XYZ file of C-alpha atoms in Angstrom:
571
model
C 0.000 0.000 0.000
C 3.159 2.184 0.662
C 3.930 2.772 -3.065
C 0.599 4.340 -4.412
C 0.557 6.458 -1.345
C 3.944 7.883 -2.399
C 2.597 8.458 -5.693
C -0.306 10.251 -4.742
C 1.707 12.450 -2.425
C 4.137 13.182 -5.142
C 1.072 14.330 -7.663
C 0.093 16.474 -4.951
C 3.509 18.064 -5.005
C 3.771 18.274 -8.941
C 0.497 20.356 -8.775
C 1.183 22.101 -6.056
C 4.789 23.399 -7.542
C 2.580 23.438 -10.989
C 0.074 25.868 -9.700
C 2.015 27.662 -7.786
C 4.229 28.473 -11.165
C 1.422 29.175 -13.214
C 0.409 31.749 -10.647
C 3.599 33.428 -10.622
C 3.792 33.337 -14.601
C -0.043 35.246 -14.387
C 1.497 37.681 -11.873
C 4.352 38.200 -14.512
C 2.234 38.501 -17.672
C 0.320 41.633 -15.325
C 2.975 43.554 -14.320
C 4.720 43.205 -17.867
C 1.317 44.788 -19.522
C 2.028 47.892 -18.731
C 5.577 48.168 -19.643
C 4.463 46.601 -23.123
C 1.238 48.832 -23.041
C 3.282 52.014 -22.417
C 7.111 51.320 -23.391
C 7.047 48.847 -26.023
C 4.617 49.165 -27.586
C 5.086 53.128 -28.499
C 8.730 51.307 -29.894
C 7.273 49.198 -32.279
C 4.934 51.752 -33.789
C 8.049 53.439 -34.261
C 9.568 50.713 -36.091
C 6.851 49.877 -38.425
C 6.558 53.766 -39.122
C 10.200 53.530 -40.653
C 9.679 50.427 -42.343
C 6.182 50.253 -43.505
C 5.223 52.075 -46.690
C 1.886 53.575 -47.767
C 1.788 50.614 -50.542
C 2.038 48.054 -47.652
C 5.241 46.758 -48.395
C 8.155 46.618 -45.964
C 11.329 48.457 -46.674
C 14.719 50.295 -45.517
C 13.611 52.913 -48.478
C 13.241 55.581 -45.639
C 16.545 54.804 -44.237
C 18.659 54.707 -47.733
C 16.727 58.317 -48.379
C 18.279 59.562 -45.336
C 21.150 58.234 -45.115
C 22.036 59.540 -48.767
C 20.934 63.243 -47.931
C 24.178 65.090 -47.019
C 21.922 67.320 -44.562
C 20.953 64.207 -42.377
C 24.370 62.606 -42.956
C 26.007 65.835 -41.043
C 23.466 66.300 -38.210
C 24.478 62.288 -37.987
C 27.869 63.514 -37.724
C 27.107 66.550 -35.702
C 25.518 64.897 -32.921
C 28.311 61.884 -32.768
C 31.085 64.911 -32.573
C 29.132 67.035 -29.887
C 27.834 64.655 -27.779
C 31.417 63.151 -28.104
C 32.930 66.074 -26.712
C 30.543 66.948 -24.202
C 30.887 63.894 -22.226
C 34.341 64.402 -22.334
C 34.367 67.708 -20.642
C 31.983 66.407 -18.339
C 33.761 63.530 -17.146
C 36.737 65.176 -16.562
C 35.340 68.700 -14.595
C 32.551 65.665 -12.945
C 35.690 63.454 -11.803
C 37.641 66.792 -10.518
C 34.701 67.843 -8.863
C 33.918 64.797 -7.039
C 37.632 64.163 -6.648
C 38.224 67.319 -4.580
C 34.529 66.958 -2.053
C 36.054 62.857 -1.338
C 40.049 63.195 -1.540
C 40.902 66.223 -0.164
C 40.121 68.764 2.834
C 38.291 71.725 0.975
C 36.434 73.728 2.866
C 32.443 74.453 2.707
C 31.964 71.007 0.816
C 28.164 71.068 1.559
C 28.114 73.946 -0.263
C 29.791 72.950 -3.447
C 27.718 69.918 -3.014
C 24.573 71.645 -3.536
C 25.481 73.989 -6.288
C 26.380 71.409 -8.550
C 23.086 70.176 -7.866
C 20.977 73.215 -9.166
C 20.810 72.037 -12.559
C 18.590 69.145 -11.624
C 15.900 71.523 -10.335
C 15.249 73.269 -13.943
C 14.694 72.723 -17.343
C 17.950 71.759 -19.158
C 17.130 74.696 -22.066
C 17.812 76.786 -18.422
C 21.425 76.468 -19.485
C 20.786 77.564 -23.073
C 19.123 80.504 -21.633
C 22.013 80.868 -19.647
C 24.497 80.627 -21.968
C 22.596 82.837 -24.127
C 22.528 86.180 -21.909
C 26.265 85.921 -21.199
C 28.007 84.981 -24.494
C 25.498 85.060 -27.249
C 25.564 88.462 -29.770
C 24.306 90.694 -27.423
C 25.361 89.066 -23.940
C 27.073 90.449 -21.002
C 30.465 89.593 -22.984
C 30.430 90.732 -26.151
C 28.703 94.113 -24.554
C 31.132 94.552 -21.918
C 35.073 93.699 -23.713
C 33.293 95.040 -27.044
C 34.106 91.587 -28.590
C 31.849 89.047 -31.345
C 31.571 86.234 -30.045
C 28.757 83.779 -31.964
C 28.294 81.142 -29.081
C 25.458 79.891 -31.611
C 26.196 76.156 -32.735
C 28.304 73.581 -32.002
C 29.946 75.821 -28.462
C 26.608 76.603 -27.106
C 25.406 73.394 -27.401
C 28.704 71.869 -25.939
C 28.974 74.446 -23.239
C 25.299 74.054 -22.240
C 25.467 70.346 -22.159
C 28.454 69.946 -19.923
C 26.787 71.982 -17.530
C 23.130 70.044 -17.571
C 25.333 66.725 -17.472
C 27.439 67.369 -14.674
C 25.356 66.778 -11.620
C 24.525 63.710 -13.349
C 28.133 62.337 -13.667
C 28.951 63.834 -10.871
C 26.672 61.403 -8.590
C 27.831 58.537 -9.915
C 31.778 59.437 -9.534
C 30.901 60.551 -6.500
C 30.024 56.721 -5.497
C 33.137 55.602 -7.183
C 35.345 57.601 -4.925
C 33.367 56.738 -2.237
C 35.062 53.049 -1.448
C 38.603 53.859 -0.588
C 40.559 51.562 1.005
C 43.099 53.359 3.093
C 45.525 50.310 2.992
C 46.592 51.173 -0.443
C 47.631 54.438 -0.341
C 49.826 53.319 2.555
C 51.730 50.367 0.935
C 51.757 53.278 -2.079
C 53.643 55.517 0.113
C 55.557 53.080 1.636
C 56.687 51.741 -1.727
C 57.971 55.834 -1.998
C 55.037 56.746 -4.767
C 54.044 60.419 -4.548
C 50.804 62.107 -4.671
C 50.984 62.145 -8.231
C 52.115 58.337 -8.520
C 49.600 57.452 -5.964
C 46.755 58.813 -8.028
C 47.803 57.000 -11.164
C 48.055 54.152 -9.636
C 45.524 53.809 -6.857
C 42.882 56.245 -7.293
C 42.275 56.073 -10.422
C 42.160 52.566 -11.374
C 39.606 51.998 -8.264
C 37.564 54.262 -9.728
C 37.862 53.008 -13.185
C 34.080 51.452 -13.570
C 32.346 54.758 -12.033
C 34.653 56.768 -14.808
C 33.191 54.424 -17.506
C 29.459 53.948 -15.880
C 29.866 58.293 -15.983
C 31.076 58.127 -20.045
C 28.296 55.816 -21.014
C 25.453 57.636 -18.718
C 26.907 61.193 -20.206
C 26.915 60.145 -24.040
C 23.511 58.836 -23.149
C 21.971 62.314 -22.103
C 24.050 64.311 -24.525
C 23.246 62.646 -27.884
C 19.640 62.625 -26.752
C 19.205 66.213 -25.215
C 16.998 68.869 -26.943
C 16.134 71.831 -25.154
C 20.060 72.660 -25.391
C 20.255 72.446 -29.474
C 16.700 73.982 -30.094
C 18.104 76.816 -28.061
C 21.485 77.341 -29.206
C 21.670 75.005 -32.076
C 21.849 77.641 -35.146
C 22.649 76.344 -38.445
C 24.136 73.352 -36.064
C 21.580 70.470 -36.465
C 22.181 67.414 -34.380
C 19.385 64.236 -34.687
C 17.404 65.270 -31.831
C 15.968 68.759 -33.442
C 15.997 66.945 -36.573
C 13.371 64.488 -35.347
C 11.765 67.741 -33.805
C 11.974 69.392 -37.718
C 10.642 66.232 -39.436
C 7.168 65.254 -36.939
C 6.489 69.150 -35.763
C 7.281 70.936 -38.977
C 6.364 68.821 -41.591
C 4.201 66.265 -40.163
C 6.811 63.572 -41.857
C 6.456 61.283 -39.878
C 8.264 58.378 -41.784
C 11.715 60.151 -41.600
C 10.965 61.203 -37.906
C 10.784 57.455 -37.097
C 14.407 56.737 -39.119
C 16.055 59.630 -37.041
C 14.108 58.177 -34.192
C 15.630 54.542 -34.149
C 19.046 55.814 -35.377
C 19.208 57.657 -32.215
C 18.076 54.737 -30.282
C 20.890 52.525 -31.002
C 23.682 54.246 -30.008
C 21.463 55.832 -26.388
C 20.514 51.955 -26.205
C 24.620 50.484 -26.698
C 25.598 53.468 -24.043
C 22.816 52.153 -21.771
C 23.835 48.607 -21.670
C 27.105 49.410 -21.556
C 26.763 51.861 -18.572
C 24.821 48.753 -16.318
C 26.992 46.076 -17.485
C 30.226 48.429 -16.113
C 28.061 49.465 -12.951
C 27.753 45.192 -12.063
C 31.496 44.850 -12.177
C 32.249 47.292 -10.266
C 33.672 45.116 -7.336
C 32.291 45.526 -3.771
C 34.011 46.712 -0.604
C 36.146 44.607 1.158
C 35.168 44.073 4.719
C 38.531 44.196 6.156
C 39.006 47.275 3.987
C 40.148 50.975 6.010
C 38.158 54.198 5.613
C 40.292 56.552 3.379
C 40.565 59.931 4.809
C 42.949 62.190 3.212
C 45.533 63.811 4.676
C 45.898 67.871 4.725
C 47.859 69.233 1.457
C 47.390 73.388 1.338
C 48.846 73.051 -2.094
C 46.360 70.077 -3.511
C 43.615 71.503 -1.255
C 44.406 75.394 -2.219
C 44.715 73.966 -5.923
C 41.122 71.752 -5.464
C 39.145 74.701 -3.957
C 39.936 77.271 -6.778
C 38.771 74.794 -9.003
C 35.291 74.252 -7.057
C 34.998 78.088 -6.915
C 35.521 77.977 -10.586
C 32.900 75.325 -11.725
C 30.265 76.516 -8.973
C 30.508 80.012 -10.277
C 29.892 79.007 -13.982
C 26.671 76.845 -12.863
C 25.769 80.236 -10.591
C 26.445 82.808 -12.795
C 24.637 81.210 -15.930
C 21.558 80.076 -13.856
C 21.519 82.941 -11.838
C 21.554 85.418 -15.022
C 18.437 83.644 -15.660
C 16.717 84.809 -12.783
C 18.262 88.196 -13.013
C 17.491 89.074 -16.210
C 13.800 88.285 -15.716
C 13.568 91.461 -13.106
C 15.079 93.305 -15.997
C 12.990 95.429 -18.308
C 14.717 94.781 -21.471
C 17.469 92.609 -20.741
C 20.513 93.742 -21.761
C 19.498 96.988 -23.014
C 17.102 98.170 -19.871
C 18.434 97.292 -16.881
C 15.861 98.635 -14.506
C 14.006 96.423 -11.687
C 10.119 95.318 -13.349
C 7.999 92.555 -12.701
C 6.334 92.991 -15.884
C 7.696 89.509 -17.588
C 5.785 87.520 -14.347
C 2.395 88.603 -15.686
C 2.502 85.888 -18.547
C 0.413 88.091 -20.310
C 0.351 85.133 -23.660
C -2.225 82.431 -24.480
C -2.484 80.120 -21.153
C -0.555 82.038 -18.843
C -0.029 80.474 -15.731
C -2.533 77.896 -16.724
C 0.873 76.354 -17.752
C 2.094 76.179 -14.375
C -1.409 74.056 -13.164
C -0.475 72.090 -15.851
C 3.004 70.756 -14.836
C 1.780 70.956 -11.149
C -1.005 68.173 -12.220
C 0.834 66.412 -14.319
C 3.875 66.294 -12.308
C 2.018 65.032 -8.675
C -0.507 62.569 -10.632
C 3.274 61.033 -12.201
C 4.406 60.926 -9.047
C 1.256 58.904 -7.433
C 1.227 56.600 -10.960
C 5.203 56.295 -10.313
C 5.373 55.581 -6.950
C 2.566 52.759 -7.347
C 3.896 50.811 -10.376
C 7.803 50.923 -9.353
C 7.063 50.182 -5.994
C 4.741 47.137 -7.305
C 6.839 46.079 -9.968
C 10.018 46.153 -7.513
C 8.277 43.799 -4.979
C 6.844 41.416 -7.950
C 10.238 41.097 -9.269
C 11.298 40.020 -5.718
C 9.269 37.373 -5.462
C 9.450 36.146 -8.599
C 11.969 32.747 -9.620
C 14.920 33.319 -11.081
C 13.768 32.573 -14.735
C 10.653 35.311 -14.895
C 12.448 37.697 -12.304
C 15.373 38.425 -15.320
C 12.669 38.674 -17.865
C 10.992 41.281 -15.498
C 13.927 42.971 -14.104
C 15.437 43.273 -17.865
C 11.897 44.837 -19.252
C 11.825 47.379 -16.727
C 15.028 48.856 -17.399
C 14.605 49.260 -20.878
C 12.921 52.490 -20.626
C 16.273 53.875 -19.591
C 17.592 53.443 -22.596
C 14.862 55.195 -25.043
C 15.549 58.927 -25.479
C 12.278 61.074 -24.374
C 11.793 61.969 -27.939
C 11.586 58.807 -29.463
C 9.300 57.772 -26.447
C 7.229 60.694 -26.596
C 7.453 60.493 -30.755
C 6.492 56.277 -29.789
C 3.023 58.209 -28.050
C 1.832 60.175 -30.787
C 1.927 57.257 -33.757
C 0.718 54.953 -31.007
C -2.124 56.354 -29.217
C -3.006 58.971 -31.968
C -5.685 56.342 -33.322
C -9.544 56.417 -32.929
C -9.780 52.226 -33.536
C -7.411 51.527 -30.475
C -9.378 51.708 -26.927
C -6.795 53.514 -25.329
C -7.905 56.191 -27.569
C -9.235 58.770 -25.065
C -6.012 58.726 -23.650
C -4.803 60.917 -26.510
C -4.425 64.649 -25.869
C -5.172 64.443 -21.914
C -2.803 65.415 -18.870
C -2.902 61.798 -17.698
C -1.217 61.001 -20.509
C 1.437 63.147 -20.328
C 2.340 61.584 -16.784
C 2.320 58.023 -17.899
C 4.651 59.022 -20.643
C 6.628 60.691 -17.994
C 6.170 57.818 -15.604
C 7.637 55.673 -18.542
C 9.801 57.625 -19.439
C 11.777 57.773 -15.905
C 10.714 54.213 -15.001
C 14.007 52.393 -14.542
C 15.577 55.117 -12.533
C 12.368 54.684 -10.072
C 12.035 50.665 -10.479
C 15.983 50.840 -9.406
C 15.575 52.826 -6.423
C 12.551 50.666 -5.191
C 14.386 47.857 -5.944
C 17.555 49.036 -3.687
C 15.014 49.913 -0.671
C 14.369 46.225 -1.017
C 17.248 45.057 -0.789
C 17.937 46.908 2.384
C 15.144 44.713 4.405
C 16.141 42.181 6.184
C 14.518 39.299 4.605
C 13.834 37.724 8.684
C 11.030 40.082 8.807
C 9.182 39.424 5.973
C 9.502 35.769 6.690
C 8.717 35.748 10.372
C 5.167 37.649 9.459
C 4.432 34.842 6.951
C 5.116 32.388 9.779
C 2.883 33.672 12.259
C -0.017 33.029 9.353
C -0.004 36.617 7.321
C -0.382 36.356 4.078
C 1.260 37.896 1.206
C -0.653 40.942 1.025
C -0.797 41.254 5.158
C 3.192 41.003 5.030
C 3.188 43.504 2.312
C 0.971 46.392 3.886
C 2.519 46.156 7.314
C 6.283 45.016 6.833
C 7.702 45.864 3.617
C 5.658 49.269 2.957
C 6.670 50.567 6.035
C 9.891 49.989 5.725
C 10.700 50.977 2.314
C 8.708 53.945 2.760
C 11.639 56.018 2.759
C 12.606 54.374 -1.138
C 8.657 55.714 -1.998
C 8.868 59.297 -0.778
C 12.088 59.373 -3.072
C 10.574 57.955 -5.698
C 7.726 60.617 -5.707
C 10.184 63.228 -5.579
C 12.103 62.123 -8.291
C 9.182 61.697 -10.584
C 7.884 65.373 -9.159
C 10.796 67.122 -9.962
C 11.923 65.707 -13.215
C 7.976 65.674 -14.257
C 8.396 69.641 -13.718
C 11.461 69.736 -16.050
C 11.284 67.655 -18.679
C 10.782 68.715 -22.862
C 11.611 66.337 -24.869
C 9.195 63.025 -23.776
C 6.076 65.740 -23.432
C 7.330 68.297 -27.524
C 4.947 65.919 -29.502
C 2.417 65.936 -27.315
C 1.017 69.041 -25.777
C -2.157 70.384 -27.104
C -3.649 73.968 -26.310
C -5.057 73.111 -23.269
C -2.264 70.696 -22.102
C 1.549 72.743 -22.701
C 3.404 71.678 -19.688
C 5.505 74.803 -17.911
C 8.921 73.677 -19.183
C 7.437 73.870 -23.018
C 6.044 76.849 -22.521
C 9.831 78.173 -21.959
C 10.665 76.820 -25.021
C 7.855 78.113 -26.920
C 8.298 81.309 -25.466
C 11.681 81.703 -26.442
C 11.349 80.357 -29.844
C 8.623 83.466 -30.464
C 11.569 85.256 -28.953
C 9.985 86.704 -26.024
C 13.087 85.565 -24.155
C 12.040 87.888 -20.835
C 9.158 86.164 -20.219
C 10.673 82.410 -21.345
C 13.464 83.419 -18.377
C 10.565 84.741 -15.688
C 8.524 81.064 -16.210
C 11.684 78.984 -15.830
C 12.513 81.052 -12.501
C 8.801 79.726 -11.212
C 9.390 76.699 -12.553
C 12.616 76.685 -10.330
C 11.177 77.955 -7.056
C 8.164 75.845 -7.332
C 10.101 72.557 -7.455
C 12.166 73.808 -4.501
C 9.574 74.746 -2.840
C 7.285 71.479 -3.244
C 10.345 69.278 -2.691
C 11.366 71.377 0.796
C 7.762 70.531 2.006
C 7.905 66.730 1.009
C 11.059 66.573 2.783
C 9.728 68.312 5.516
C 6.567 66.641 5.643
C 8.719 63.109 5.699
C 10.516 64.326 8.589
C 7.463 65.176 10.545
C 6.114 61.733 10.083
C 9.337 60.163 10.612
C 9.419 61.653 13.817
C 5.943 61.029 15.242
C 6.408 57.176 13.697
C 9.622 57.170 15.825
C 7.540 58.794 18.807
C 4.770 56.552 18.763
C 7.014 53.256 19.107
C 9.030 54.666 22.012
C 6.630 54.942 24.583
C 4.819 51.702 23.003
C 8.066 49.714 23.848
C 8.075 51.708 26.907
C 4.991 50.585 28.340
C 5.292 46.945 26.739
C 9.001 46.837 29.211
C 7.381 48.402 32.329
C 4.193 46.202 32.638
C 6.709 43.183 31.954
């Protein structure tokens, strides 16, 4: 009798393991259905758009017409060389930068800290705009040494990249120089290197993977950035505003789509590249020795002149901004006016409510699906967690425009039943959600990884289920992670053009496009006054999240203390 028992036990198991992995492949299939709804979906539209002709018949007849029209072949060339050069520059002053807050003892680092930060909190044309009122024909330089400067083309666009890109490479070579271990810049001195050997050697080959994570990421932005060229592009066309030239000002949508995937590739190679670097990049030793550097007034005298330098660029062309929209007639009227903050064009601040509904409905979507998708992916087996994990990255490397572009061919059509999606605000935040996903998806995912696993596993023991464990373990704990998240998606909601060019309507022009608009009508006073609210409002939204975190940090942190309190003194 022993034998059939076995066997029925053992069919039990098989269906049990059977069920339970058909379950898990359901719970798979739903969280991918957005990211195919929303990412790839918009992708293959574009695709088809550059292959499929009117005929019906499938072609590279739209490529081979682009790629033998010199114009296309040198804004090919033009974006490869500036983007090239950019994230140079920006690697180099990004690596100094970080270099002198982690390896030496300037002064006032929290301060440095924070101004290379600013850039994050406004639109990158903020730079152009910049850039613009101190070197362009009739800037503060040309005016004042009596010079003729044309920062219009390929310099503008350089010099206003390397400045939106720095905070960017900056954080991530700031986490490279973070892991020092001490014990090799002894046996380096004690083997009689120098300072200058000691770098070569030590510092920067164990930062070697943040330098090449901070190439990759830099490329990345720069090749795909558009506020920057549209700005102070000139006669200097680069793929991005030629995508912008082809869909917005001649509705050709065909040749938008080649420009579209041609710029996807090489964002998409940088992109890989950039995470396959950032896994390599070996972990901390536990017997290693906190670096702390040792006093040099030369080094640190030569380090801090260098911070003064790059903080004053960042202040002085963001801050001209601000002044010039208290200016009457900027640079030819220098008296004090609030004029330009009436917004006296079409929508006015209507703009503003806008990005302020757009921005916090992003940031509730965002929070919900990263949050969700980062906990799925947990829980998933190894097989279906790579699958998920791998399709929720990919939105990191599609450039805004060819998402946004991906939006319009895809959602522009009465027979699909996402229709009604087409021309709202929501819309606009689930491309933005999108858009941003894998930056949001990661930092769930980290928060995550941060709970200890005993927790979650105890609950489940004492008979919660799933959802139980979920609502009163994990959320709790990676609620820090989620007030991030909605920060991030808040803030870079606010600022971003390119995802959002293709898709405003009348009633629906975000705050950020409005700049843009504005100063392509060339009423540049006004385009600087709205990026100046655009500035202080993210500031001032993100000071009372933070605050508002800290509040209810604080009473969480009161409420358990006198619980355990109590719970020790009737023991």
């Amino acid at each position: 009798m022993m034998p059939p028992a076995i066997g029925a036990g053992g069919a039990g198991f098989r269906a049990r393991v059977l069920g339970r992995r058909q379950i898990e492949i359901g719970i798979a299939l739903l969280a991918l259905l957005p990211l195919a709804l929303f990412v790839l979906y918009p992708l293959w539209t574009i695709l088809r758009e550059s292959l499929l002709h009117p005929d019906g018949h499938w072609g590279l007849d739209y490529y081979d017409l682009y790629i033998r029209d010199p114009h296309f072949r040198q804004a090919l060339l033009n974006t490869l060389s500036v983007s090239f050069w950019a994230t140079l520059a920006t690697v180099v002053i990004a690596f100094g930068y970080a270099f002198a807050l982690k390896r030496t003892q300037a002064p006032l680092k929290w301060l440095w800290h924070s101004v290379i930060l600013l850039p994050l909190f406004a639109p990158s044309l903020i730079q152009a705009l910049g850039v613009q009122f101190l070197l362009g024909r009739n800037g503060i330089v040309n005016r004042t040494l009596g010079t003729d400067f044309d920062i219009y083309g390929f310099w503008g666009i350089l010099i206003s990249n390397v400045l939106y890109g720095l905070p960017h490479a900056y954080l991530v070579l700031m986490v490279a120089l973070t892991g020092a271990d001490a014990r090799l810049y002894d046996a380096a001195k004690m083997l009689g290197a120098g300072g200058l050997r000691q770098f070569l050697s030590v510092t920067l080959p164990g930062a070697r993977y943040g330098i090449l994570s901070a190439v990759f990421l830099g490329f990345a932005i720069n090749i795909s950035e558009f506020g920057n060229p549209m700005v102070l592009g000139g006669d200097y066309n680069v793929l991005a505003t030629e995508i912008y030239n082809q869909v917005a000002g001649q509705a050709n949508f065909h040749l938008g789509a080649v420009i579209g995937v041609l710029l996807l590739v090489p964002v998409l190679v940088s992109v890989v590249a950039e995470k396959w670097i950032a896994r390599r990049q070996p972990p901390i030793s536990a017997q290693a020795t906190p670096y702390r550097p040792a006093r040099s007034w030369r080094l640190d005298g030569v380090m801090l002149v260098f911070l003064g330098v790059v903080a004053m660029a960042i202040v002085a062309v963001m801050g001209v901004v601000i002044v010039a929209s208290f200016m009457r007639l900027w640079p030819y009227n220098l008296s004090f006016t609030l004029q330009h903050y009436r917004l006296d064009v079409p929508g006015g601040y209507g703009a503003l409510w806008v990005s302020l509904k757009m921005s916090l409905i992003a940031a509730a979507i965002g929070v919900v699906v990263a949050t969700v998708g980062a906990m799925i992916v947990q829980r998933l087996s190894s097989r279906l967690r790579q699958v998920l994990y791998l399709a929720s990255v990919v939105p990191a490397a599609v450039p805004g425009m060819v998402l946004g572009l991906g939006y319009v061919l895809a959602f522009n059509q009465p027979s699909i039943p996402v229709y009604w999606l087409y021309g709202s605000i929501l819309l606009l935040s689930l491309c933005t959600v999108y858009h941003y996903h894998a930056q949001a998806f990661l930092i769930a995912t980290t928060g995550l990884k941060q709970i200890d696993h005993g927790l979650q596993e105890a609950s489940q023991v004492l008979g919660a289920g799933v959802l139980h464990t979920a609502r009163h373990v994990t959320l709790p704990l990676i609620s820090p992670a989620m007030a991030s998240i909605g920060m991030f998606y808040f803030m870079h909601s606010m600022v971003t053009i390119s995802a959002l060019i293709f898709l405003v309507s009348p009633g629906t022009t975000p705050a950020a496009v409005s700049v843009l608009l504005l100063n392509d009508a060339g009423n540049w006073p006004q385009a600087a006054a709205f990026a100046t609210i655009i500035m202080v409002t993210i500031v001032a939204v993100i000071g009372v999240a933070k605050a508002l975190v800290w509040i209810l940090g604080k009473a969480r942190r009161s409420a358990v203390v006198p619980s355990s309190s109590s719970h020790v003194n009737h023991s």
